[in-house]
Coordinates of N, CA, C and O in Angstrom, one line a residue:
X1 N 172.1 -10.7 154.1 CA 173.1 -9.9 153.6 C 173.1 -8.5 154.3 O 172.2 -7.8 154.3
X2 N 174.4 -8.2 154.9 CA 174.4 -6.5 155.1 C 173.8 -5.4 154.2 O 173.8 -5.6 153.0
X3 N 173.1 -4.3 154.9 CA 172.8 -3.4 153.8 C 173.8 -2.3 154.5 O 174.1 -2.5 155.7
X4 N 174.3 -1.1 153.7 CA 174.8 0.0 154.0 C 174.0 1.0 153.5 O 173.5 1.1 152.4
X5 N 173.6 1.8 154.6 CA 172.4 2.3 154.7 C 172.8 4.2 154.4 O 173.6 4.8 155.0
X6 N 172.1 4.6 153.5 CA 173.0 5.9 153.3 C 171.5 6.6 153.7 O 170.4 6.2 153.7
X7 N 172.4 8.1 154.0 CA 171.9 9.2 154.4 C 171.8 10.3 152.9 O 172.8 10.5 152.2
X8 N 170.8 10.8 152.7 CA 170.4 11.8 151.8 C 170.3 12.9 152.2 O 169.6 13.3 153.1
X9 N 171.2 13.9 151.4 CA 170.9 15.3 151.7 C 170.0 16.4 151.4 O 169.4 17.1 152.1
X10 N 170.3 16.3 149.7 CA 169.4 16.7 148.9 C 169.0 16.1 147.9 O 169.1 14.8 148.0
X11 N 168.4 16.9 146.6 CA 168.7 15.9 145.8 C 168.4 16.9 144.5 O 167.8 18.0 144.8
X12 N 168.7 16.6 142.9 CA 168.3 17.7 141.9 C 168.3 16.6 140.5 O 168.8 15.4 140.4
X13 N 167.9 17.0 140.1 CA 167.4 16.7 138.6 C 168.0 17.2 137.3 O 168.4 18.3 137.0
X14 N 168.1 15.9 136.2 CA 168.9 16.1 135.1 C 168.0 14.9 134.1 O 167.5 13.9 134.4
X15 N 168.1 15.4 133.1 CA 167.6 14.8 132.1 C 169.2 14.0 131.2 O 170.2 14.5 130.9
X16 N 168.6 12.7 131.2 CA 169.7 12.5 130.6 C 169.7 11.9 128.3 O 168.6 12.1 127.8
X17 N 170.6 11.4 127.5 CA 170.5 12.0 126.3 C 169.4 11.5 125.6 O 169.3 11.5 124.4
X18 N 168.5 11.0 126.4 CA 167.5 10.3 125.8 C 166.1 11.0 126.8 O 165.1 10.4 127.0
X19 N 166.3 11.8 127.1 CA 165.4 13.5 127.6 C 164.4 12.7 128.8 O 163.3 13.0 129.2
X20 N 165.4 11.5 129.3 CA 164.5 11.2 130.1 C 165.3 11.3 131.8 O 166.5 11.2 132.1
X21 N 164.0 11.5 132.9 CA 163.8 12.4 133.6 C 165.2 11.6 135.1 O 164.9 11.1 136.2
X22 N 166.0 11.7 134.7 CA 166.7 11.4 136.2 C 166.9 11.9 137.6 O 167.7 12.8 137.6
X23 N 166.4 11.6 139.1 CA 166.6 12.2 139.8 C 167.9 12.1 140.8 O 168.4 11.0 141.1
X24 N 168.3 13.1 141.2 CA 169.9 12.4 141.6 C 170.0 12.7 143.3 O 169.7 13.8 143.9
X25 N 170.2 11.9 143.7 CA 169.8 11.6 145.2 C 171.7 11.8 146.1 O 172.6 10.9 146.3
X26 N 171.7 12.9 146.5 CA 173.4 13.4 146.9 C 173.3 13.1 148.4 O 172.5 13.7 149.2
X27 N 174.2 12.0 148.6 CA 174.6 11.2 149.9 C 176.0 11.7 150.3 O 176.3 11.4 151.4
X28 N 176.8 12.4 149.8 CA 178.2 13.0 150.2 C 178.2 14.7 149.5 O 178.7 15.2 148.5
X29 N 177.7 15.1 150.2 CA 177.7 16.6 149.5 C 179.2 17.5 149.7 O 179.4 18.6 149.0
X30 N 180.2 17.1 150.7 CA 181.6 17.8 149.7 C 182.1 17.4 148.9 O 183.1 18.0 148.5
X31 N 181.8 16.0 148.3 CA 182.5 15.8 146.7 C 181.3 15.5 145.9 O 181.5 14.9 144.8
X32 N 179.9 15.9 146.2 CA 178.8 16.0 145.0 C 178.8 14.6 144.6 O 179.1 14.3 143.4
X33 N 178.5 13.2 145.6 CA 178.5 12.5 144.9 C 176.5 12.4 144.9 O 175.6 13.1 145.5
X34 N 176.4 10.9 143.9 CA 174.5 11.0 144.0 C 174.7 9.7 143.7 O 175.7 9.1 143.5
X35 N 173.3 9.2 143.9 CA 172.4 8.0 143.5 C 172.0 8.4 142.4 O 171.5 9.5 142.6
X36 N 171.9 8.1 141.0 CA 171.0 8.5 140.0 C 170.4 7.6 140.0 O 170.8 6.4 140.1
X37 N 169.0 7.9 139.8 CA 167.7 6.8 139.8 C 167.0 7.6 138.6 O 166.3 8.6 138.7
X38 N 167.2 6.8 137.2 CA 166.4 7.0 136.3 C 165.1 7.2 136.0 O 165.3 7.7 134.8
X39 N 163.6 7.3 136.2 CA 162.6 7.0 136.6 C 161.6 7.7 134.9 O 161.2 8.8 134.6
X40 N 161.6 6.2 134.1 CA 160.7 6.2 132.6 C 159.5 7.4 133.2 O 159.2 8.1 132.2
X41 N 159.0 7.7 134.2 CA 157.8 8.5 134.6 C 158.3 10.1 134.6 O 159.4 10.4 135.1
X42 N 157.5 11.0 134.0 CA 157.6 12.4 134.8 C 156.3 12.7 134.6 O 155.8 12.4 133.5
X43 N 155.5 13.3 135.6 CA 156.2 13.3 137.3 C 155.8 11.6 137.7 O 155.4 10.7 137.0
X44 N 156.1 11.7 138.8 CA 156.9 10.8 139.3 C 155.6 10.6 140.5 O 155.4 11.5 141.3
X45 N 155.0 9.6 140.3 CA 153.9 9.6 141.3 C 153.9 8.5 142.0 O 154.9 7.9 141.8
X46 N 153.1 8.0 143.0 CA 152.9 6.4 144.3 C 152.9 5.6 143.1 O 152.4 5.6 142.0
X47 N 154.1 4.5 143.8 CA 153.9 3.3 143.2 C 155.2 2.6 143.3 O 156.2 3.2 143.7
X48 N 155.2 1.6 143.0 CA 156.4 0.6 143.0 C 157.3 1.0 141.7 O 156.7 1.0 140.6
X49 N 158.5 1.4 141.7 CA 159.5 1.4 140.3 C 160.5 0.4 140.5 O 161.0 0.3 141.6
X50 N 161.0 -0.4 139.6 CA 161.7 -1.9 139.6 C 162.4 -1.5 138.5 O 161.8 -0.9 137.5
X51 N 163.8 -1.7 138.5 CA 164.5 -1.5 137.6 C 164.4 -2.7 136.5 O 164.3 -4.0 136.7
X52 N 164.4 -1.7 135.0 CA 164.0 -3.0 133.6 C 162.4 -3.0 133.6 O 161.9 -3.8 132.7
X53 N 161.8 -2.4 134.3 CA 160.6 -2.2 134.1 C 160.1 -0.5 133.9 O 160.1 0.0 132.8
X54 N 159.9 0.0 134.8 CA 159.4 1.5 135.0 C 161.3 2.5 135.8 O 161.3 3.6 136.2
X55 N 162.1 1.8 135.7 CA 163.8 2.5 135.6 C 164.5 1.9 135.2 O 164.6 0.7 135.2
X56 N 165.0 2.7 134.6 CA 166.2 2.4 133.6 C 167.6 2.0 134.2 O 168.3 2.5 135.1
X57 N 167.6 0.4 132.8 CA 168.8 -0.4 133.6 C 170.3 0.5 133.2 O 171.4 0.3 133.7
X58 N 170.0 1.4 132.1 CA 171.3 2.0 131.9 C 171.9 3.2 132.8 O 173.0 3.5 133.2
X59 N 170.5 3.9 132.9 CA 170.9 5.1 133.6 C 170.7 5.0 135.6 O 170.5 6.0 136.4
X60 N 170.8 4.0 135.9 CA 170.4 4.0 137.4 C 171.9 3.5 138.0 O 172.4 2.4 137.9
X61 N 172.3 4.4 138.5 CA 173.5 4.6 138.7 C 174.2 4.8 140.9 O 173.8 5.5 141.8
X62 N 175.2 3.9 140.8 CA 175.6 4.4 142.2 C 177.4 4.6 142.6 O 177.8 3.9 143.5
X63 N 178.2 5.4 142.0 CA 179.5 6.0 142.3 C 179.4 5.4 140.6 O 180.1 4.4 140.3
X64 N 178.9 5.8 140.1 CA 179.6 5.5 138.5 C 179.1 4.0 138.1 O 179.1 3.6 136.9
X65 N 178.5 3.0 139.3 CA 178.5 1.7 138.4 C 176.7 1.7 138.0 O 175.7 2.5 138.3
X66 N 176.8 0.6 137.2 CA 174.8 0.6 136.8 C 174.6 -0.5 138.2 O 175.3 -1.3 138.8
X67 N 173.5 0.0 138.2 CA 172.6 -0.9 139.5 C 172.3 -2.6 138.9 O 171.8 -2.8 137.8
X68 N 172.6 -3.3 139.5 CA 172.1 -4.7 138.7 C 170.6 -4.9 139.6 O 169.8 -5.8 139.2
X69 N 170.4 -4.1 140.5 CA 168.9 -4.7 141.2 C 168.5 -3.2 141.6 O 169.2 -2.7 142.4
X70 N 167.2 -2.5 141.2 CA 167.0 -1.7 142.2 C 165.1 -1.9 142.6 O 164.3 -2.3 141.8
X71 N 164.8 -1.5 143.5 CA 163.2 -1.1 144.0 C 162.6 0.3 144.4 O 162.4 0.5 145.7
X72 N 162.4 1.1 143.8 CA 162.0 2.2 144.9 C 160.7 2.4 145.0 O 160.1 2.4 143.9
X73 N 160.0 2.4 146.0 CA 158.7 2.6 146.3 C 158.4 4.2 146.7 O 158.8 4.9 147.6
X74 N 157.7 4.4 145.8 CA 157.4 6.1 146.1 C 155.6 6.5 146.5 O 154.6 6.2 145.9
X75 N 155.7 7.3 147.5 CA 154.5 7.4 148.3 C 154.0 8.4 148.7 O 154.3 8.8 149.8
X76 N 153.3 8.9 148.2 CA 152.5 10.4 148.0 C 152.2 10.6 149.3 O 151.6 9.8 149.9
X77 N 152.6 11.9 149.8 CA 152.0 12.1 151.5 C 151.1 13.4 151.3 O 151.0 14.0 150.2
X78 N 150.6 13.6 152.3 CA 149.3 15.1 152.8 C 149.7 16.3 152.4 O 149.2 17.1 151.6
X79 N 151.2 16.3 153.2 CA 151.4 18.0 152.6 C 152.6 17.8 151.2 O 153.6 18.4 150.9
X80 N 152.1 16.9 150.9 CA 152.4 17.1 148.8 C 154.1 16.8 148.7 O 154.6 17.2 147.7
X81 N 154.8 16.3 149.5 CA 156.0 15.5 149.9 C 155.5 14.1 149.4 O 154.5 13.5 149.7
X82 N 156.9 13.6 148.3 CA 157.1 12.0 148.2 C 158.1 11.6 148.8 O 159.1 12.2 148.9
X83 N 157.9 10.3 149.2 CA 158.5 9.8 150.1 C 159.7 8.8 149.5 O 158.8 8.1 149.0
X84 N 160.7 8.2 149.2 CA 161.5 7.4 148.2 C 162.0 6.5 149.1 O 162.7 6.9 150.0
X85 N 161.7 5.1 148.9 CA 162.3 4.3 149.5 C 162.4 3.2 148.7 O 161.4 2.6 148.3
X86 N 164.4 3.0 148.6 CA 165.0 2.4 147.9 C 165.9 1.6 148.4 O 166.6 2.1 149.3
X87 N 166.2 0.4 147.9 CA 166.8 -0.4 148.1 C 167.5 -0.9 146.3 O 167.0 -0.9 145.2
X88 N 168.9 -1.3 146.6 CA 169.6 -1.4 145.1 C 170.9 -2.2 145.8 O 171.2 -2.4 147.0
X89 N 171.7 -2.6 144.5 CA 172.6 -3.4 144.2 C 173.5 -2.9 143.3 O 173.1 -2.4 142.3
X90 N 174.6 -3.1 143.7 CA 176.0 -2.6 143.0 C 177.3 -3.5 143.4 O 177.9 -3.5 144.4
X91 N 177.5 -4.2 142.1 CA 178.7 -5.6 143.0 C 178.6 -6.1 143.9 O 179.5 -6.5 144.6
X92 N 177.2 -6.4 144.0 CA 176.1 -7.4 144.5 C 176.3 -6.9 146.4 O 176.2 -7.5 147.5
X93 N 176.8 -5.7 145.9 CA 176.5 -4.9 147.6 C 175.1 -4.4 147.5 O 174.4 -3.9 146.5
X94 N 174.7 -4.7 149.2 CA 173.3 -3.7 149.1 C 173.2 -2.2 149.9 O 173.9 -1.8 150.7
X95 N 172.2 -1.6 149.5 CA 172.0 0.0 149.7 C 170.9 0.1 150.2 O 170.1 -0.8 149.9
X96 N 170.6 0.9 150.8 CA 169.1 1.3 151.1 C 169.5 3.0 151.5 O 170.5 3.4 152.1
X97 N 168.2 3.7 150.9 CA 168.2 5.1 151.7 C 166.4 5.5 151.7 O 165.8 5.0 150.8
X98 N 166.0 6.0 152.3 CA 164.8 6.8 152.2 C 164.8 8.1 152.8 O 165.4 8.4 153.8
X99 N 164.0 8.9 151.8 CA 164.1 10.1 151.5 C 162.8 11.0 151.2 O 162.1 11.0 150.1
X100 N 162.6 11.8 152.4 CA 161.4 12.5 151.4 C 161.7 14.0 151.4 O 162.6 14.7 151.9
X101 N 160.9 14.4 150.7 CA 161.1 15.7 149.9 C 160.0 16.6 149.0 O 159.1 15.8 148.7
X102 N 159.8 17.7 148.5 CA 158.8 17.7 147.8 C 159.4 18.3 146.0 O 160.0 19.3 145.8
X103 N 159.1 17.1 145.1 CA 159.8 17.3 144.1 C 159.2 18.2 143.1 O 159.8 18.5 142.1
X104 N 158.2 18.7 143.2 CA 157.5 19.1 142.3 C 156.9 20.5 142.9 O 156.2 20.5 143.9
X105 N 157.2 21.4 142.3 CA 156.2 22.9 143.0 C 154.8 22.9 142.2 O 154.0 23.7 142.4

């Protein structure tokens, strides 16, 4: 299957109505669009997250639709940067972006 491979620019944080921790991953920053990736964890440490398990199948989001498949592997590096690499499903298109960043001061 083709994947469409997106580019990350930034990314910022929102809690959504159920006070849980979403990070939003902005792949088009003149119309503010994001990846929202739910993530049941804060903070948000190494490890495998699978959506329906440790992210949420409601809130994991890509242009407005719910993800029917997502994986993100998150990977703690030296100088205190996580590293996000995801792969997901949306109308059984695939995505991938990886991203690192340091989310936490």
């Amino acid at each position: 299957d083709e994947v469409t491979e997106l580019t990350i620019y930034e990314w910022f944080e929102t809690f959504n109505e159920e006070g849980e921790h979403e990070l939003n991953f902005v792949y088009d920053t003149a119309n503010r669009r994001v990846v929202t990736i739910d993530f049941f964890a804060n903070p948000i440490t190494a490890g495998t997250y699978v959506l329906g398990d440790n992210l949420s199948e409601t809130y994991c989001k890509y242009q407005g639709k719910t993800m029917s498949e997502c994986t993100v592997v998150v990977t703690e590096n030296a100088d205190g940067t996580l590293t996000f690499d995801a792969n997901f499903v949306v109308d059984y298109a695939r995505y991938h972006f990886n991203y690192t960043e340091k989310i936490y001061e």
